[in-house]
PDB file of C-alpha atoms in Angstrom:
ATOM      1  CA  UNK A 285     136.307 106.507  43.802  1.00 82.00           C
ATOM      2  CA  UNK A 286     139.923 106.749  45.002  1.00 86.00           C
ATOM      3  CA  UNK A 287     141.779 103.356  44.358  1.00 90.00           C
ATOM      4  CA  UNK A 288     144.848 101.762  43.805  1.00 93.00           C
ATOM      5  CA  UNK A 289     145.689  98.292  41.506  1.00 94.00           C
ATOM      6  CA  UNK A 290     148.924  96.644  42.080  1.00 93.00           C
ATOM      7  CA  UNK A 291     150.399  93.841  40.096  1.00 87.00           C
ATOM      8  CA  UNK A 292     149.839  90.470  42.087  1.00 84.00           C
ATOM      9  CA  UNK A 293     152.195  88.502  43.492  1.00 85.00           C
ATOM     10  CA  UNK A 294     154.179  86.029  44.387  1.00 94.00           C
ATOM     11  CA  UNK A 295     157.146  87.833  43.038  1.00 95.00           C
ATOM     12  CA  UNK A 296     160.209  85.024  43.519  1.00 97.00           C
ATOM     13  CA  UNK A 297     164.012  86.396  42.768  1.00 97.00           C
ATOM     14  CA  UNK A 298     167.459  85.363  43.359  1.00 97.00           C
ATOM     15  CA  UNK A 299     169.379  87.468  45.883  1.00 97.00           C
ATOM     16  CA  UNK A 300     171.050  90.450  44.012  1.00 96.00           C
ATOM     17  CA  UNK A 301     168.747  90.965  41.396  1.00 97.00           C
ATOM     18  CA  UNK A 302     166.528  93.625  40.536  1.00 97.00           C
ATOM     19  CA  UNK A 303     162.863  94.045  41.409  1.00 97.00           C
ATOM     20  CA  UNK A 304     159.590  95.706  40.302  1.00 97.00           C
ATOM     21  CA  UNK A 305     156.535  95.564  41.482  1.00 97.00           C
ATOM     22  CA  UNK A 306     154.236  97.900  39.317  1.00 97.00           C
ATOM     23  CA  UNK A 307     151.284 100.268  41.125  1.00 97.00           C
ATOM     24  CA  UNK A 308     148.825 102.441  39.625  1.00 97.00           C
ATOM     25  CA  UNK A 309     146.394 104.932  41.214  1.00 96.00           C
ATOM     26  CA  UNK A 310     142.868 106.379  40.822  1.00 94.00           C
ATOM     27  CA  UNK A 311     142.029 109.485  42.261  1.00 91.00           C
ATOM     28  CA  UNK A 312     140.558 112.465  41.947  1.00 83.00           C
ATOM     29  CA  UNK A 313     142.780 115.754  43.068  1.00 81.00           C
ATOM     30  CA  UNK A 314     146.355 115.106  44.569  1.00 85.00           C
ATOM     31  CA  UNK A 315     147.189 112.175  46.610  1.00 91.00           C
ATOM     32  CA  UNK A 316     149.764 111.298  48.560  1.00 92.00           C
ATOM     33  CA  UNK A 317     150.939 107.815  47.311  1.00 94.00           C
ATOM     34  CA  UNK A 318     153.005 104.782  49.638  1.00 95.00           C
ATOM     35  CA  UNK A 319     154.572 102.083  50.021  1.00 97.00           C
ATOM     36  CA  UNK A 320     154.179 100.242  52.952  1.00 96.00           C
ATOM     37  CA  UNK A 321     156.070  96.407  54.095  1.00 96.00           C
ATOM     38  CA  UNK A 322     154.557  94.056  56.062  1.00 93.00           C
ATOM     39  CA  UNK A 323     157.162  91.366  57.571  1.00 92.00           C
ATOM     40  CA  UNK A 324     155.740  87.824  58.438  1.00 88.00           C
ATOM     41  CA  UNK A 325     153.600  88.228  61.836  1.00 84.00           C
ATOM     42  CA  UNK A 326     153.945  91.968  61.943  1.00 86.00           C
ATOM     43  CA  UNK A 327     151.693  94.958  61.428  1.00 87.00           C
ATOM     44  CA  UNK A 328     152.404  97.419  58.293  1.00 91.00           C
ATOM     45  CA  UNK A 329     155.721  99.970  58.498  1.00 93.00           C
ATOM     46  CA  UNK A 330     156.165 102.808  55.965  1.00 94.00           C
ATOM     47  CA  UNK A 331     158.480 102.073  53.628  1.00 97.00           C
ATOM     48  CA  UNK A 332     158.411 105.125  51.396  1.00 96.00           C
ATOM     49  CA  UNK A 333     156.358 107.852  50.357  1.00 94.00           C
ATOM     50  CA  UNK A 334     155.994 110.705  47.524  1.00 94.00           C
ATOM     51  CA  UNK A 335     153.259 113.758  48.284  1.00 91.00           C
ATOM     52  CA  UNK A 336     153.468 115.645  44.797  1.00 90.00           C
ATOM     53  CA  UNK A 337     153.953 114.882  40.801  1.00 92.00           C
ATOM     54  CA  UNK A 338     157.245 113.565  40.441  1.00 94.00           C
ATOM     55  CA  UNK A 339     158.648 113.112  43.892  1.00 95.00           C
ATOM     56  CA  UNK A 340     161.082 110.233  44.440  1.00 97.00           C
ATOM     57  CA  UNK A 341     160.761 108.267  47.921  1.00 96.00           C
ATOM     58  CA  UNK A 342     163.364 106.104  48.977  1.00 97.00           C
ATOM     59  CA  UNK A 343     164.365 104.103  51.784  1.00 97.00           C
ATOM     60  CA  UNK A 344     166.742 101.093  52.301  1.00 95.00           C
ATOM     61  CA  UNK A 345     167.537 100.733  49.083  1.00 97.00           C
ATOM     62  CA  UNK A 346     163.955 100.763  47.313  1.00 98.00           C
ATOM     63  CA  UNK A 347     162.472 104.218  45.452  1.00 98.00           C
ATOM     64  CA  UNK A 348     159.511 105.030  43.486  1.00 98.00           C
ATOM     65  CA  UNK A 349     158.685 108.062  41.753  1.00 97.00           C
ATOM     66  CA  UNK A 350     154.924 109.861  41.571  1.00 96.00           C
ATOM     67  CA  UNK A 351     154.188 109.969  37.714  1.00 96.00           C
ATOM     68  CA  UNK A 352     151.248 111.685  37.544  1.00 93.00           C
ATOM     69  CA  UNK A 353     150.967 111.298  33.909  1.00 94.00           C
ATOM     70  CA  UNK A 354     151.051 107.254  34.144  1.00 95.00           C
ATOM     71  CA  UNK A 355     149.182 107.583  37.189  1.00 95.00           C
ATOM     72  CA  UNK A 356     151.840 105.027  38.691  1.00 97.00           C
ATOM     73  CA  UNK A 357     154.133 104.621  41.615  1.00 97.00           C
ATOM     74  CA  UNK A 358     156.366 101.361  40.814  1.00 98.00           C
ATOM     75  CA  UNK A 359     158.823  99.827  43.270  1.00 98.00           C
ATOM     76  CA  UNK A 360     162.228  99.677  42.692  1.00 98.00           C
ATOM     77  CA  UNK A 361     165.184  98.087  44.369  1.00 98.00           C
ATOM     78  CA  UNK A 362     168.170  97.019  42.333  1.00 96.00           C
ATOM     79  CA  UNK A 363     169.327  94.598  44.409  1.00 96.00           C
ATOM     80  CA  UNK A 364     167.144  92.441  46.846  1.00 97.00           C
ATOM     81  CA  UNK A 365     168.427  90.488  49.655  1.00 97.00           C
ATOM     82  CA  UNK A 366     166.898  87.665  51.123  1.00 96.00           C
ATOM     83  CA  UNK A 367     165.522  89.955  54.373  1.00 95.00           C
ATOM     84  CA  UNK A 368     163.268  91.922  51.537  1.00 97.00           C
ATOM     85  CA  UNK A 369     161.370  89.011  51.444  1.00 97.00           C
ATOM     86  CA  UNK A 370     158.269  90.617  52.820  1.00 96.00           C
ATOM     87  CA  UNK A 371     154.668  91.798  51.451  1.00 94.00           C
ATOM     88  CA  UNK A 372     154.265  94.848  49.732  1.00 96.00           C
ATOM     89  CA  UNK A 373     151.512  97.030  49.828  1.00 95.00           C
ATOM     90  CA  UNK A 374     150.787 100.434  48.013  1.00 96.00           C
ATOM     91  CA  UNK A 375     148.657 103.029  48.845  1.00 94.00           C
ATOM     92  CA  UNK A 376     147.225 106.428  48.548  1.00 92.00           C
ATOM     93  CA  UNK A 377     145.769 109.072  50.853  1.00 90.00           C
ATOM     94  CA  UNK A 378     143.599 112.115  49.516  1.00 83.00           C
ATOM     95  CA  UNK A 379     145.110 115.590  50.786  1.00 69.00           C
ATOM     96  CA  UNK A 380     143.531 115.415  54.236  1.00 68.00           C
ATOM     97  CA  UNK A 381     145.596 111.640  55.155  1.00 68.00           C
ATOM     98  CA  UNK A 382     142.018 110.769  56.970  1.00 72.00           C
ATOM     99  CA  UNK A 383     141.324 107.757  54.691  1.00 82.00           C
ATOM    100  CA  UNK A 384     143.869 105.542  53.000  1.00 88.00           C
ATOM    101  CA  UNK A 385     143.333 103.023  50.428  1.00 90.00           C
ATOM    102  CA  UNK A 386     145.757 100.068  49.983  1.00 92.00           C
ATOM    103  CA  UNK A 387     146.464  97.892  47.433  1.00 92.00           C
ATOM    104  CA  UNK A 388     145.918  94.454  47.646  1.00 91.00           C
ATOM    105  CA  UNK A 389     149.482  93.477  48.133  1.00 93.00           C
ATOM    106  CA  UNK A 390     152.649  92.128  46.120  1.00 95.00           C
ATOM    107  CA  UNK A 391     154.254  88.891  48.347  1.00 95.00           C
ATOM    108  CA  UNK A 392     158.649  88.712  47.496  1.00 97.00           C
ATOM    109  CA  UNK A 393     160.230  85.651  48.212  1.00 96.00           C
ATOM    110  CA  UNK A 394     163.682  86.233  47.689  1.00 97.00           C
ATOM    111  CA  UNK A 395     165.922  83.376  47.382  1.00 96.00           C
ATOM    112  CA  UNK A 396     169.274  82.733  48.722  1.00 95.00           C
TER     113      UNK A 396
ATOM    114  CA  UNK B 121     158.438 101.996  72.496  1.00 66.00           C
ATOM    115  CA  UNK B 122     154.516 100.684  72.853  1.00 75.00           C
ATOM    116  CA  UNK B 123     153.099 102.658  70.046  1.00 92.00           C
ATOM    117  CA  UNK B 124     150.121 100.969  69.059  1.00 95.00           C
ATOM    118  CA  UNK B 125     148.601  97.912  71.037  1.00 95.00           C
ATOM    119  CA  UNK B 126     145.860  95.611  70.137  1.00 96.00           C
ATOM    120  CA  UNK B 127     144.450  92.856  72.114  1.00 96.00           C
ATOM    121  CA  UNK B 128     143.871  90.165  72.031  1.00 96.00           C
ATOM    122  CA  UNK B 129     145.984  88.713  69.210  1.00 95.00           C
ATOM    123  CA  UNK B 130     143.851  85.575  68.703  1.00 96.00           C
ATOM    124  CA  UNK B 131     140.527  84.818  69.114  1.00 96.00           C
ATOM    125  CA  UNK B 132     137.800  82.340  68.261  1.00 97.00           C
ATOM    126  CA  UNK B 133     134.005  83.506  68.472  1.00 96.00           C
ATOM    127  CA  UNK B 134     131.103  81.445  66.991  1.00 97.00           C
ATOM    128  CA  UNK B 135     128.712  83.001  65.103  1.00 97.00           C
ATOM    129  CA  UNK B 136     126.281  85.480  66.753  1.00 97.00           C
ATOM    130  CA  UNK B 137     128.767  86.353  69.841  1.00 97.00           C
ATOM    131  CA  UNK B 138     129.374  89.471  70.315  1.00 96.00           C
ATOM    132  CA  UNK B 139     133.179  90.921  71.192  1.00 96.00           C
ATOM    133  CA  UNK B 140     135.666  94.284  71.174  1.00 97.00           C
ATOM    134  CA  UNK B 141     138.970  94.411  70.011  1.00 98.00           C
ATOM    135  CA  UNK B 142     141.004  97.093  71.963  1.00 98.00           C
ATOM    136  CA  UNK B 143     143.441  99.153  70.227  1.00 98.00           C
ATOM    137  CA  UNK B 144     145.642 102.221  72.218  1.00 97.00           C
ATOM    138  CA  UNK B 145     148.335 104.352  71.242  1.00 97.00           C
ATOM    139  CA  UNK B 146     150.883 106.043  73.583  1.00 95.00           C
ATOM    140  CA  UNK B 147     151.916 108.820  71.149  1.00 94.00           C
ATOM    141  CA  UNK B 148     149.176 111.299  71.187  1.00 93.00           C
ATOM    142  CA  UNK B 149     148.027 110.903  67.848  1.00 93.00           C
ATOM    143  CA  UNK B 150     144.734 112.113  66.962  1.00 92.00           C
ATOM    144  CA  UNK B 151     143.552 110.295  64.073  1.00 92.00           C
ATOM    145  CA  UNK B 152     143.066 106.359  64.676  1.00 94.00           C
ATOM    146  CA  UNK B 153     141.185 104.146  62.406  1.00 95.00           C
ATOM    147  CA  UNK B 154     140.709 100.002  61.876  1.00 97.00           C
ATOM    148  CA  UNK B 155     141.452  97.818  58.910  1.00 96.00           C
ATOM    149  CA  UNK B 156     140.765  94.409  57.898  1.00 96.00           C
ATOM    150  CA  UNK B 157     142.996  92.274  55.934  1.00 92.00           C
ATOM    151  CA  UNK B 158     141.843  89.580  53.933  1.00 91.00           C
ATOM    152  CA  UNK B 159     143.546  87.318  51.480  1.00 83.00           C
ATOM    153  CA  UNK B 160     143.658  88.859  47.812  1.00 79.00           C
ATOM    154  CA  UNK B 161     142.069  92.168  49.130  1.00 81.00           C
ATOM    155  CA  UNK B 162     144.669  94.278  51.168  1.00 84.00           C
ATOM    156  CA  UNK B 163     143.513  96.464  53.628  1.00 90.00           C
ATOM    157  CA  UNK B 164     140.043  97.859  53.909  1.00 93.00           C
ATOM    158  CA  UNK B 165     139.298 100.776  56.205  1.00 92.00           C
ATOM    159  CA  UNK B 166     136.575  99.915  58.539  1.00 96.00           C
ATOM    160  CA  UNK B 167     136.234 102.689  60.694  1.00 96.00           C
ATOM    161  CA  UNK B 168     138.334 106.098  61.371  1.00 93.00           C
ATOM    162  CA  UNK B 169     138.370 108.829  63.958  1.00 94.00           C
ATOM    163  CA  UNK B 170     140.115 112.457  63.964  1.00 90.00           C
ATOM    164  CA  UNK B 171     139.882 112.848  67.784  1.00 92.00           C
ATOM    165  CA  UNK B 172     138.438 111.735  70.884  1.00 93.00           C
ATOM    166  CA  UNK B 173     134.351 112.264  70.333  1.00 94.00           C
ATOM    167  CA  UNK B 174     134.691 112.280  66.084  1.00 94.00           C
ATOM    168  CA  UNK B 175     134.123 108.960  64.260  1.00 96.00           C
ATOM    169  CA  UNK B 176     133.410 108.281  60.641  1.00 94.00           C
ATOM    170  CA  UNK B 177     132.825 105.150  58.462  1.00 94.00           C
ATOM    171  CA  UNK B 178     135.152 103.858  56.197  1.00 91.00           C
ATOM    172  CA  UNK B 179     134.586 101.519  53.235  1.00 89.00           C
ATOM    173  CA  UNK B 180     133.071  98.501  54.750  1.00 94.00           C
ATOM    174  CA  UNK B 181     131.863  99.460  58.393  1.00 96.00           C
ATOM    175  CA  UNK B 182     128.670  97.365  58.578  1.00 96.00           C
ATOM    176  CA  UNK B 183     128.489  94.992  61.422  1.00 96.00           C
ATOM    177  CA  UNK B 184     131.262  97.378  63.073  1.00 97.00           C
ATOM    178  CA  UNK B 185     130.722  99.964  65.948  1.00 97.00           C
ATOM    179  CA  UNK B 186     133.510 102.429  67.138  1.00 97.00           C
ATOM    180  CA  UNK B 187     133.557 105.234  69.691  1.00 96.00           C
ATOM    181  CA  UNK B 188     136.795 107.901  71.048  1.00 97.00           C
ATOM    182  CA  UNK B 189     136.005 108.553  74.162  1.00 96.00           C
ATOM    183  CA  UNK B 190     140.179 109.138  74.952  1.00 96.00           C
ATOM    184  CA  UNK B 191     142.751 110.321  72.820  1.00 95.00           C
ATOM    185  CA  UNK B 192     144.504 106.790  73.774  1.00 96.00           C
ATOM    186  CA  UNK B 193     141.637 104.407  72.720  1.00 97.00           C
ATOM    187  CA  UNK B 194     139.908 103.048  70.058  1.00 98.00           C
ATOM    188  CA  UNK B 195     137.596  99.902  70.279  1.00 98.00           C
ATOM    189  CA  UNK B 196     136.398  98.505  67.639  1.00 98.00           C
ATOM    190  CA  UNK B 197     133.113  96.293  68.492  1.00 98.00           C
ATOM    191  CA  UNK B 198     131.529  93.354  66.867  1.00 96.00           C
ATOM    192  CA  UNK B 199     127.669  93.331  67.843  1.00 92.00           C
ATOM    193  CA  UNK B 200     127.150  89.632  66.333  1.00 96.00           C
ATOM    194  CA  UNK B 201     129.751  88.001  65.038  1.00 96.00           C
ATOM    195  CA  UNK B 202     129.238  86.746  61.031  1.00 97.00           C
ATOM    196  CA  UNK B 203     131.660  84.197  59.188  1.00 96.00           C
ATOM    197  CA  UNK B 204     132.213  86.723  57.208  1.00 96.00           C
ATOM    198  CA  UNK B 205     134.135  88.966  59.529  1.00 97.00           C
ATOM    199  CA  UNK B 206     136.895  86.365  59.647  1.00 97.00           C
ATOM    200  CA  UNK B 207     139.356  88.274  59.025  1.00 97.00           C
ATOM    201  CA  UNK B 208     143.115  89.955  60.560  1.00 95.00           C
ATOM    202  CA  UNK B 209     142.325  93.288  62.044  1.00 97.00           C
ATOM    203  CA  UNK B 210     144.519  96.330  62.260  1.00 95.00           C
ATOM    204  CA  UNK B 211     144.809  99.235  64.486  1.00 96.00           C
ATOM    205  CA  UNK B 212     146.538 101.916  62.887  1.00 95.00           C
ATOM    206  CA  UNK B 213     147.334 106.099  64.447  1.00 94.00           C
ATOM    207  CA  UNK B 214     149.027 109.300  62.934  1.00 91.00           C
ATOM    208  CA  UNK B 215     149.430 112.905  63.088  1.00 86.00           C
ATOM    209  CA  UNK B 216     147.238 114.659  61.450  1.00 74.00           C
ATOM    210  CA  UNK B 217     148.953 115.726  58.291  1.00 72.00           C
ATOM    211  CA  UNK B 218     151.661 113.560  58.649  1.00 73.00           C
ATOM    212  CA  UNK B 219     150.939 111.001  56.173  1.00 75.00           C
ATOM    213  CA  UNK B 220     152.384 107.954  57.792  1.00 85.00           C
ATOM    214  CA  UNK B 221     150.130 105.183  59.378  1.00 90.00           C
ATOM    215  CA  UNK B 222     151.795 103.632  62.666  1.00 93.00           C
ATOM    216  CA  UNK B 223     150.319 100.351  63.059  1.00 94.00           C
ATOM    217  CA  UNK B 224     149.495  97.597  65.499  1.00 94.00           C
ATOM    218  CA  UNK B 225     150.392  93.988  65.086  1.00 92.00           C
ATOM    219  CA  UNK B 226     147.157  92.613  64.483  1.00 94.00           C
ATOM    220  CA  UNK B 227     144.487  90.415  65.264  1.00 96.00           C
ATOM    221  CA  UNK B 228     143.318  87.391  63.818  1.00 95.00           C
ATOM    222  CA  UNK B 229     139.411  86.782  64.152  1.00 97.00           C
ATOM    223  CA  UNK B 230     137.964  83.740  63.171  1.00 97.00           C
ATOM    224  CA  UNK B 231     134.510  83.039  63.342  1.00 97.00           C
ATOM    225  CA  UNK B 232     132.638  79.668  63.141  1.00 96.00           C
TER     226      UNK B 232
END
């Protein structure tokens, strides 16, 4: 089945420097992949997204491109501030977007 | 903006209670669906809908019943209430095809 494995967390930086957080898919077909941010005591916000092989999202600073031969959708920023600290989550949607499936979350503490 | 409301926020049941979490969504989107989020796991879908009178299950809908009766609404019932359903629940709505979840803030169940 459809599924997505992302690497855990916590993930603690230094303001300024650069970040990765790694995501890789199952599916069968052609998903849509995200990434969605979920800020202490709030519900989930799209943060990017990518619908086809080698699409870049980005969005405040943070991309990720759809490799379709890695089956992977990393996060990128190069240079986190202290209000990315948040909790990452990526997903993927089959072509109809009735059913996602999330990842189990990446938590950034970014330090002043 | 309201977007997408759950209530309550909090609550406590023991086990074998029975209770409904109410989600509704002021921007006419037709598909709704319910997640829980628990520690380690991300986001399971528990339950989705595609428009007032359609439901489906998602990955883990046992214990959980759903009906559309409105575009608007979409409770999300517990018939007896398990430990195991502890859990933070989310509400989340789109346009069909759009490929971005809008969600609600949550709410955190906990049952003894």
């Amino acid at each position: 089945g459809d599924s997505v494995t992302q690497m855990e967390g916590p993930v603690t930086l230094s303001e300024e420097a650069f970040l990765t957080i790694n995501c890789t898919y199952t599916a069968t077909g052609y998903p849509s992949l995200f990434w969605y941010v979920q800020y202490p005591g709030e519900g989930l916000q799209l943060l990017l997204k990518a619908t086809k092989a080698d699409d870049k999202g980005s969005n405040k600073g943070f991309e990720a491109t759809y490799r379709k031969e890695t089956t992977s959708f990393h996060l990128e920023k190069g240079s986190v501030q202290v209000s990315d600290s948040a909790v990452y989550f990526c997903a993927l949607s089959p072509y109809n977007f009735n059913k996602f499936y999330f990842g189990s979350g990446t938590k950034l503490n970014v330090k002043p | 903006n309201a977007g997408v409301t759950q209530t309550p926020k909090f609550q406590v049941l023991k086990t074998g209670q029975s209770m409904t979490l109410q989600c509704a969504q002021d921007m006419n989107h037709e598909y709704m669906s319910w997640y829980r989020q628990d520690p380690g796991m991300g986001l399971r879908l528990i339950h989705y809908s595609v428009g007032a009178g359609i439901t489906d299950q998602g990955e883990v809908p046992n214990g959980y019943n759903v009906s559309r009766s409105t575009t608007e609404d979409f409770p999300l019932r517990l018939l007896s209430a398990a430990p195991s359903q502890t859990s933070v629940y989310f509400c989340a709505s789109s346009r069909p095809g759009a490929g971005e979840l809008f969600f609600g803030e949550g709410s955190r169940l906990t049952v003894l």
